[in-house]
Amino acid sequence: MGRKRGNAAALRKVAESVDITEIIQRYTKGKIIGRTFTCPFHDDAHPSAHIRVGNRWCCYVCNEGGDTIDFVSKLFGLSIMDAARRINDDFELNIPLRTLSDDEKQKIDEDLLKKQEAKRNKDAACMELVLRHRAMVYAIRHFAPKSIDDMDHLDPRYVDAVKNIDRVAWLLNHPAS
Ligand SMILES: [Zn+2]
């Protein structure tokens, strides 16, 4: 069952290139509720399988689990290689699935690192906006003028929030892809 060494980098790239939730949505009819989903490998009335960190899944009822390739392999009874090919084709990843040269493996690793880095930066930027928006909502609630007299010396935190909250909310709803 071991993955052929020459293909390990390509398989890893396939396994990590598509989000496990997309795989579940595309290939099963089950529900996804938060981090749980209907397990396709046992008669599952309530979603009891779990999405795990590292783009993996597991089900404690039927003891199945693994990465996205394992999921497709078990679901369709495919070999690991054929499951990877299926994901590669269905999601148009165009990852060369043959024994790779060292240069190709290195490039795949670099691409993967870049992708992970970009995702981290995006997450961080989004988190920053969320916190900024929260602070503005707070400022509008707590530093707003309470009387006519206050109007002459508005709290700068309130002024900043009123001026910028629409733009920050817009950015939150239109994340750069
Ligand atoms: Zn199960």
Coordinates of C-alpha atoms and ligand atoms in Angstrom, one line a residue:
M1 CA 0.0 0.0 0.0
G2 CA 3.0 2.3 0.3
R3 CA 3.2 5.2 -2.1
K4 CA 5.9 4.9 -4.7
R5 CA 8.7 7.2 -3.6
G6 CA 9.1 8.9 -7.0
N7 CA 5.5 10.0 -6.9
A8 CA 5.3 11.0 -3.3
A9 CA 5.7 14.7 -4.0
A10 CA 3.1 14.7 -6.8
L11 CA 0.7 12.7 -4.7
R12 CA 1.1 15.1 -1.8
K13 CA 0.5 18.0 -4.1
V14 CA -2.7 16.4 -5.4
A15 CA -3.8 15.6 -1.8
E16 CA -3.3 19.1 -0.6
S17 CA -4.5 21.0 -3.7
V18 CA -8.2 20.5 -3.2
D19 CA -9.9 21.3 0.1
I20 CA -11.3 18.1 1.8
T21 CA -14.7 19.9 2.0
E22 CA -14.7 20.3 -1.8
I23 CA -13.9 16.6 -2.2
I24 CA -16.8 15.6 0.1
Q25 CA -19.2 18.0 -1.6
R26 CA -18.3 16.9 -5.1
Y27 CA -18.3 13.1 -4.5
T28 CA -20.9 12.5 -1.8
K29 CA -24.5 13.6 -1.2
G30 CA -24.0 13.9 2.5
K31 CA -24.3 16.9 4.7
I32 CA -21.4 19.0 6.0
I33 CA -22.1 20.7 9.3
G34 CA -19.2 22.7 10.5
R35 CA -16.3 20.2 10.8
T36 CA -18.5 17.1 10.6
F37 CA -20.0 15.4 7.6
T38 CA -22.1 12.4 6.8
C39 CA -19.7 9.4 6.5
P40 CA -20.1 7.7 3.2
F41 CA -18.4 4.5 4.6
H42 CA -21.1 3.5 7.0
D43 CA -24.8 3.9 7.4
D44 CA -24.6 7.4 8.9
A45 CA -27.9 9.0 10.0
H46 CA -26.2 12.0 11.7
P47 CA -22.9 13.5 10.4
S48 CA -20.4 11.6 12.4
A49 CA -17.2 11.9 10.3
H50 CA -14.8 14.7 11.1
I51 CA -12.7 17.0 9.0
R52 CA -9.3 17.3 10.5
V53 CA -6.4 19.6 10.3
G54 CA -4.0 19.0 7.4
N55 CA -6.8 18.4 4.9
R56 CA -7.6 15.0 6.4
W57 CA -10.8 13.3 7.6
C58 CA -11.6 10.5 10.0
C59 CA -14.6 8.6 11.2
Y60 CA -14.6 7.0 14.6
V61 CA -17.6 4.8 13.9
C62 CA -16.1 2.9 11.0
N63 CA -12.5 3.7 11.7
E64 CA -11.8 5.1 8.3
G65 CA -9.7 8.1 7.7
G66 CA -6.9 9.7 5.7
D67 CA -6.3 12.4 3.2
T68 CA -8.3 13.5 0.2
I69 CA -6.8 10.8 -2.0
D70 CA -7.6 8.1 0.5
F71 CA -11.1 9.4 0.6
V72 CA -11.6 9.1 -3.2
S73 CA -9.8 5.8 -3.2
K74 CA -12.1 4.2 -0.6
L75 CA -15.2 5.8 -2.1
F76 CA -14.7 4.5 -5.6
G77 CA -12.6 1.5 -4.9
L78 CA -9.6 2.9 -6.7
S79 CA -5.9 2.5 -6.2
I80 CA -4.1 5.4 -4.6
M81 CA -2.7 6.3 -8.0
D82 CA -6.0 6.1 -9.8
A83 CA -7.7 8.1 -7.0
A84 CA -5.1 10.8 -7.4
R85 CA -5.6 10.8 -11.2
R86 CA -9.3 11.2 -10.7
I87 CA -8.9 14.2 -8.5
N88 CA -6.2 15.6 -10.8
D89 CA -8.7 15.3 -13.8
D90 CA -11.9 16.3 -12.0
F91 CA -10.4 19.5 -10.5
E92 CA -8.2 20.2 -13.5
L93 CA -5.0 20.3 -11.4
N94 CA -2.7 19.3 -14.2
I95 CA -0.1 17.8 -11.9
P96 CA 2.2 15.4 -13.7
L97 CA 1.5 12.0 -12.0
R98 CA 4.5 10.0 -13.0
T99 CA 7.9 9.5 -11.5
L100 CA 9.3 12.9 -11.1
S101 CA 12.8 14.3 -11.5
D102 CA 14.4 15.9 -8.5
D103 CA 13.9 19.3 -10.1
E104 CA 10.2 18.7 -10.6
K105 CA 9.8 17.5 -7.0
Q106 CA 11.6 20.6 -5.8
K107 CA 9.4 22.9 -7.9
I108 CA 6.3 21.1 -6.6
D109 CA 7.5 21.7 -3.0
E110 CA 8.2 25.3 -3.7
D111 CA 4.8 25.9 -5.3
L112 CA 3.1 24.2 -2.4
L113 CA 5.1 26.4 0.1
K114 CA 4.1 29.5 -1.9
K115 CA 0.5 28.5 -1.9
Q116 CA 0.5 27.8 1.9
E117 CA 2.3 31.1 2.5
A118 CA -0.3 33.0 0.4
K119 CA -3.1 31.3 2.3
R120 CA -1.5 32.2 5.6
N121 CA -1.1 35.9 4.5
K122 CA -4.7 36.0 3.3
D123 CA -5.9 34.5 6.6
A124 CA -3.9 37.0 8.5
A125 CA -5.1 40.0 6.4
C126 CA -8.7 38.8 6.9
M127 CA -8.2 38.4 10.7
E128 CA -6.8 41.9 10.8
L129 CA -9.9 43.3 9.1
V130 CA -12.2 41.3 11.4
L131 CA -10.4 42.8 14.4
R132 CA -10.4 46.3 12.9
H133 CA -14.2 46.0 12.2
R134 CA -14.9 44.8 15.7
A135 CA -12.9 47.7 17.2
M136 CA -14.9 50.1 15.1
V137 CA -18.2 48.7 16.1
Y138 CA -17.0 49.0 19.7
A139 CA -15.9 52.6 19.2
I140 CA -19.2 53.6 17.6
R141 CA -21.1 52.0 20.5
H142 CA -18.9 53.4 23.3
F143 CA -17.3 56.6 22.2
A144 CA -20.3 58.2 20.4
P145 CA -21.3 61.7 21.5
K146 CA -23.8 61.4 24.3
S147 CA -24.9 65.0 24.4
I148 CA -24.9 68.2 22.2
D149 CA -21.8 69.4 24.1
D150 CA -19.9 66.2 23.2
M151 CA -20.4 67.2 19.5
D152 CA -17.7 69.9 19.9
H153 CA -15.0 67.5 20.9
L154 CA -15.7 64.1 19.3
D155 CA -13.7 61.2 20.4
P156 CA -11.1 60.5 17.6
R157 CA -11.8 56.8 17.9
Y158 CA -15.4 57.4 17.1
V159 CA -14.6 59.7 14.2
D160 CA -12.2 57.2 12.7
A161 CA -14.7 54.4 13.1
V162 CA -17.6 56.3 11.5
K163 CA -15.4 57.4 8.6
N164 CA -13.9 54.0 7.8
I165 CA -16.3 51.3 9.0
D166 CA -18.1 51.1 5.6
R167 CA -14.8 50.6 3.7
V168 CA -13.6 48.0 6.2
A169 CA -17.0 46.1 6.0
W170 CA -16.8 46.2 2.2
L171 CA -13.2 44.8 2.2
L172 CA -14.4 42.0 4.6
N173 CA -17.2 41.1 2.1
H174 CA -14.9 41.3 -0.9
P175 CA -11.8 39.4 0.0
A176 CA -9.0 39.6 -2.6
S177 CA -8.7 36.2 -4.3
Ligands
ZN1 ZN -17.9 6.1 9.1

